[in-house]
PDB file of C-alpha atoms in Angstrom:
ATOM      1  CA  UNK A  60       7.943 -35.286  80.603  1.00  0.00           C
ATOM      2  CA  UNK A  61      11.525 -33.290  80.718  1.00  0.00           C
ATOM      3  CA  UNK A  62      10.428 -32.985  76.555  1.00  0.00           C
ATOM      4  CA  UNK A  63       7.347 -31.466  77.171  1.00  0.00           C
ATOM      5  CA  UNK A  64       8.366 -29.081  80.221  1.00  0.00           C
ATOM      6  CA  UNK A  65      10.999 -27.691  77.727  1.00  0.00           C
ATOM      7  CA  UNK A  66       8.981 -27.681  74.475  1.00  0.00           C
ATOM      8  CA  UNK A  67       6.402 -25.450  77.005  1.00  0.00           C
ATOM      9  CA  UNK A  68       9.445 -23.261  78.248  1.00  0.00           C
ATOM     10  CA  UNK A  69      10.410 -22.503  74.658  1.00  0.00           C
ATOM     11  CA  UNK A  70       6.688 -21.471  73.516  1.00  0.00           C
ATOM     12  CA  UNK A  71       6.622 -18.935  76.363  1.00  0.00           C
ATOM     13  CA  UNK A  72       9.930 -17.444  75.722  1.00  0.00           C
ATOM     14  CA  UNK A  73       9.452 -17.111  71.994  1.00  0.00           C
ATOM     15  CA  UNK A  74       5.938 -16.310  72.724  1.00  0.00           C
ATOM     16  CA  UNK A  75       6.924 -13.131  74.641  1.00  0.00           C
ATOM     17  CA  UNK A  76      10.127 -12.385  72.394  1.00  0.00           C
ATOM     18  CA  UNK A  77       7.868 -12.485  68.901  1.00  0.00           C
ATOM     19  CA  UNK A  78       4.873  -9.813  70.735  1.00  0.00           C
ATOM     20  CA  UNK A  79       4.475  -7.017  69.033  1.00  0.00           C
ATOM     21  CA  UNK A  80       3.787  -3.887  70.888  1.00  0.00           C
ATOM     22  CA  UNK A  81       0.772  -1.992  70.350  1.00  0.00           C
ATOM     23  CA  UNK A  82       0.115   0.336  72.455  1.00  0.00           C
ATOM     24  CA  UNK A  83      -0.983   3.884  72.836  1.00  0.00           C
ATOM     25  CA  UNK A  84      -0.777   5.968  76.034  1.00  0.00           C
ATOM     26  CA  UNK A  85      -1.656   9.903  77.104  1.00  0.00           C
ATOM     27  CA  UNK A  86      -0.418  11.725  79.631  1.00  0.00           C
ATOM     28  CA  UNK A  87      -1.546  14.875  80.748  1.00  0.00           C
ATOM     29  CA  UNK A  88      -0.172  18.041  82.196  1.00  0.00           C
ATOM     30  CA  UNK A  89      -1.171  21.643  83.337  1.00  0.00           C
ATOM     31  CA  UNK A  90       2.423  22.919  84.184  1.00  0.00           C
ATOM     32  CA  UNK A  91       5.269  23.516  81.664  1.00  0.00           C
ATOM     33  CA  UNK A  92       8.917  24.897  81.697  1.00  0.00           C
ATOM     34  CA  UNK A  93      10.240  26.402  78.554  1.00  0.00           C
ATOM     35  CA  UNK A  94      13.792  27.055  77.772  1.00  0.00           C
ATOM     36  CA  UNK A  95      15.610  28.535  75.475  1.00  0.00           C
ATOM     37  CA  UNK A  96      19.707  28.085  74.255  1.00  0.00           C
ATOM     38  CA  UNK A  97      21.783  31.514  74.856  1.00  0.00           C
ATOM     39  CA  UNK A  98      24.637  31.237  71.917  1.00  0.00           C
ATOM     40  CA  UNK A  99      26.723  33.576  74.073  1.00  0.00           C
ATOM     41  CA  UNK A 100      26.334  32.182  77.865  1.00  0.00           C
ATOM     42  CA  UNK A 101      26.225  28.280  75.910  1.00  0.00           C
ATOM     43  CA  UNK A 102      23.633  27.318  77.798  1.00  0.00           C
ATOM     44  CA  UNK A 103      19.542  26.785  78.296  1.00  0.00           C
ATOM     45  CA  UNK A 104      17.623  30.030  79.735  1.00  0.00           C
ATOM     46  CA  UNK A 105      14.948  29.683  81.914  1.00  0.00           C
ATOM     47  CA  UNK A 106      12.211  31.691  79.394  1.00  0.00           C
ATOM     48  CA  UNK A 107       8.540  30.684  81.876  1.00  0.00           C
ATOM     49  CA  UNK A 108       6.369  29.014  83.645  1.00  0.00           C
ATOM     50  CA  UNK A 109       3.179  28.240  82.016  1.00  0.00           C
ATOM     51  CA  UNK A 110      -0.212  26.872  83.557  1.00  0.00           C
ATOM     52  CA  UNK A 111      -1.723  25.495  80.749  1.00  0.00           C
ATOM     53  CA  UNK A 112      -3.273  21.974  79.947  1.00  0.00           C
ATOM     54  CA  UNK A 113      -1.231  19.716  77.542  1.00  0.00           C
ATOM     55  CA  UNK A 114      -1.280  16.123  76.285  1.00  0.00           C
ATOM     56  CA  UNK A 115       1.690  13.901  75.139  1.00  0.00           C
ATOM     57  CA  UNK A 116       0.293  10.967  73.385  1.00  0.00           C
ATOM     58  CA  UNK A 117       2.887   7.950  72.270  1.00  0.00           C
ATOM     59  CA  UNK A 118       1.414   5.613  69.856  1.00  0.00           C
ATOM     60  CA  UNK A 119       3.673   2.606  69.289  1.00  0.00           C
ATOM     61  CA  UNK A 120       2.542   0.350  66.389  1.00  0.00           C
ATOM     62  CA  UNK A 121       4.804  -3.046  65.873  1.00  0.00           C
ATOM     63  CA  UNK A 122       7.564  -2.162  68.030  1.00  0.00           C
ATOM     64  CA  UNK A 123       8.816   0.670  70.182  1.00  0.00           C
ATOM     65  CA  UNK A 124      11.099   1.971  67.696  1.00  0.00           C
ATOM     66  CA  UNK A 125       7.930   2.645  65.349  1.00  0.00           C
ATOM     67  CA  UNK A 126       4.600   4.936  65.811  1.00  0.00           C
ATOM     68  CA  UNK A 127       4.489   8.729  66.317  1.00  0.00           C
ATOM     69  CA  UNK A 128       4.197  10.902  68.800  1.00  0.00           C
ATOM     70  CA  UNK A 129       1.897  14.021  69.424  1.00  0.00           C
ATOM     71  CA  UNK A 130       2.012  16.628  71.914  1.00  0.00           C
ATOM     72  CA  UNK A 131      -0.925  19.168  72.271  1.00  0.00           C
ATOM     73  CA  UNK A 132      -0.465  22.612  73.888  1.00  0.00           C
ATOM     74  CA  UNK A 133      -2.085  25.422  74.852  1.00  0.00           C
ATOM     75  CA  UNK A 134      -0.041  28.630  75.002  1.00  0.00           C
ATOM     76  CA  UNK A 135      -1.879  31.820  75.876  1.00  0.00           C
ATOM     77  CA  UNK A 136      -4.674  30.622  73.972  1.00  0.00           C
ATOM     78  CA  UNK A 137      -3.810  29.025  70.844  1.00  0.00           C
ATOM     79  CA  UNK A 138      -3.416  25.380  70.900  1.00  0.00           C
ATOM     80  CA  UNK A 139      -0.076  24.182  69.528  1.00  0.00           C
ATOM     81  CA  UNK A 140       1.114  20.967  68.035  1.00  0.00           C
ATOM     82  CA  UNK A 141       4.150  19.229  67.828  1.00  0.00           C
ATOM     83  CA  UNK A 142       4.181  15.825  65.798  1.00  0.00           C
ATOM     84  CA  UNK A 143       6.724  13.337  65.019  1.00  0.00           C
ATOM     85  CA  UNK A 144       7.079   9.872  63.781  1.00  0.00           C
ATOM     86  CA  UNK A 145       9.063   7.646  66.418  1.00  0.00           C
ATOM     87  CA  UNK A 146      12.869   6.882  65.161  1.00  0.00           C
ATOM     88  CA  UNK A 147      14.473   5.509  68.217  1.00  0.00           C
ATOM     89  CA  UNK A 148      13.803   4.752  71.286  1.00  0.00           C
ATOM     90  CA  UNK A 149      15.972   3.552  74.540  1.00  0.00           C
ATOM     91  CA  UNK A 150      15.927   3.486  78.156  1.00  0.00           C
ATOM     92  CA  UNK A 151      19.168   4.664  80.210  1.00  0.00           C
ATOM     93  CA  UNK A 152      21.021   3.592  82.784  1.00  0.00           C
ATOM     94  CA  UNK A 153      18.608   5.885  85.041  1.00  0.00           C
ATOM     95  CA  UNK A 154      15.696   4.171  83.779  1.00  0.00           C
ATOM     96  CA  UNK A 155      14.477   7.072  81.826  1.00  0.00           C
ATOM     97  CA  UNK A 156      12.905   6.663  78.441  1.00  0.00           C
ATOM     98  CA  UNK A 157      14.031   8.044  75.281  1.00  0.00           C
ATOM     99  CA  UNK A 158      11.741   8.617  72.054  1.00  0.00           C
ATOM    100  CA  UNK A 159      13.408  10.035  68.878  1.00  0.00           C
ATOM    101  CA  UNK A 160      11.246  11.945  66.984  1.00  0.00           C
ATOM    102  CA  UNK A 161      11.289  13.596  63.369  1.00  0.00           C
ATOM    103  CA  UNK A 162       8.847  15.182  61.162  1.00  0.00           C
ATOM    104  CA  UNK A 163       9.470  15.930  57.472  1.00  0.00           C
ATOM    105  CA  UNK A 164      13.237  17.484  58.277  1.00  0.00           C
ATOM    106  CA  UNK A 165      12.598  18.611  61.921  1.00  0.00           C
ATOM    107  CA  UNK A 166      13.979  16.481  64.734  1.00  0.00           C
ATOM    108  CA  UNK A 167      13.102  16.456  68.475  1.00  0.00           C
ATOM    109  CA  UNK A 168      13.774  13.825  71.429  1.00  0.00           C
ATOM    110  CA  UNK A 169      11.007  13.004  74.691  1.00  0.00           C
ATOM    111  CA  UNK A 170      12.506  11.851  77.740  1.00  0.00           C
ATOM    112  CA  UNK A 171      10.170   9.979  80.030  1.00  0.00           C
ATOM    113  CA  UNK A 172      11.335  10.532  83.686  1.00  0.00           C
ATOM    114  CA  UNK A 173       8.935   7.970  85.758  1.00  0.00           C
ATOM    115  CA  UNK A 174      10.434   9.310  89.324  1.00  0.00           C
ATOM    116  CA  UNK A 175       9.802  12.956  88.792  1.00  0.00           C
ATOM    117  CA  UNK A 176       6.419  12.473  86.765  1.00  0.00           C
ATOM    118  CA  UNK A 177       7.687  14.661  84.010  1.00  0.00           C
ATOM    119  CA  UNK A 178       8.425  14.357  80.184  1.00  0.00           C
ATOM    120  CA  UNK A 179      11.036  16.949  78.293  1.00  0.00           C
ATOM    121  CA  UNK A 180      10.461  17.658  74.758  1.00  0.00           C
ATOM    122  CA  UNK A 181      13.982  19.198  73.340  1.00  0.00           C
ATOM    123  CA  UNK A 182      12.748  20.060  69.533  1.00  0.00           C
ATOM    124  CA  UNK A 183      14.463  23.086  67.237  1.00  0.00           C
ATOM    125  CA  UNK A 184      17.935  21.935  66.713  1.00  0.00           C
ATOM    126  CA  UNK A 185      20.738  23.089  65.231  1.00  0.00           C
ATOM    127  CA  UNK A 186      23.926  21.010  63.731  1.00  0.00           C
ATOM    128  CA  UNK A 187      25.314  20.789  67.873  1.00  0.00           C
ATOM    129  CA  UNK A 188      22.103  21.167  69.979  1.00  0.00           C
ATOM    130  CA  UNK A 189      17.697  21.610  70.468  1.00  0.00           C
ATOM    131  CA  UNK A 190      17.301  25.218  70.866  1.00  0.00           C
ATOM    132  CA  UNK A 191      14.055  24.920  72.689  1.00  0.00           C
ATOM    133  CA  UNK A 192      12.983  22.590  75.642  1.00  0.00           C
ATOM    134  CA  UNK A 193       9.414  22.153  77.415  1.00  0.00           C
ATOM    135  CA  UNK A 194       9.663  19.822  80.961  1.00  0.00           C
ATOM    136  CA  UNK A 195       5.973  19.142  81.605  1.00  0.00           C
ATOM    137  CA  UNK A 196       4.895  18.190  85.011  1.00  0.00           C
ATOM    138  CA  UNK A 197       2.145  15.371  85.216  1.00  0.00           C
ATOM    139  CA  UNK A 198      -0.927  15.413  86.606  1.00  0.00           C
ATOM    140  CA  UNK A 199      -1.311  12.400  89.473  1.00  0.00           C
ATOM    141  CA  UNK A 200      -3.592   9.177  88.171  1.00  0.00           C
ATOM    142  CA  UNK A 201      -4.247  11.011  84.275  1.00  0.00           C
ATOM    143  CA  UNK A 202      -2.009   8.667  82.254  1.00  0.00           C
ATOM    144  CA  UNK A 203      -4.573   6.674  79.947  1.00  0.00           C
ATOM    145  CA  UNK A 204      -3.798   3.551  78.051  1.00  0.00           C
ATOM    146  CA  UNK A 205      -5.853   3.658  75.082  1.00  0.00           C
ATOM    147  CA  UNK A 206      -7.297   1.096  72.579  1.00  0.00           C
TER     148      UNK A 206
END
């Protein structure tokens, strides 16, 4: 019987270690923050407020350190897109989620904060820095987990 109990206690464990993750979730947002790096004061200035719609969509195929992600904008009218095939990814000691992103020789990094409900995109970068940050705001109950 002890056999058996173990032999089952192994299957689940190696069961849930060998899942693949598959998954694909989008979050929506109609409130942005954009800023922008100052050279001379070394740090980010506040550049607006926008009251637009946008969608962050995280597609992770096989494991969470493979996928893409997309992020759809409008600004003032046009709609935007940022795209980028997932690198890295990590949680911190905050909890907060970490995607690497890069597309052809661009780079760019989403940070999932789950307490505040908001996602930063950091993308533009230089050899020290991202130039150029967005901190969307999340609209309550629109995160979608799809198929």
């Amino acid at each position: 019987m002890k056999k058996l109990a173990l032999l089952f206690l192994f299957l689940l464990v190696f069961s849930k270690l060998s899942a693949q993750v598959n998954s694909q979730m989008r979050y929506h947002s109609d409130e942005r923050t954009y800023y922008v790096w100052n050279e001379e004061k070394q740090d980010y200035d506040f550049k607006e407020n926008e009251f637009e719609h946008s969608i962050i969509e995280i597609r992770e195929i096989g494991s969470r350190t493979n996928g893409y992600v997309a992020i759809t904008l409008i600004d003032d009218g046009k709609v935007r897109l940022y795209h980028g095939s997932i690198k890295d990814y990590k949680v911190d000691d905050n909890n907060e989620a970490t995607w690497s992103i890069f597309s052809k020789n661009k780079r760019g990094k989403l940070i999932y904060n789950e307490k505040k409900q908001t996602f930063s995109f950091s993308f533009e970068s230089d050899e020290k820095r991202y130039l150029k940050i967005f901190i969307f705001k999340l609209k309550e109950g629109t995160v979608a987990e799809l198929d």
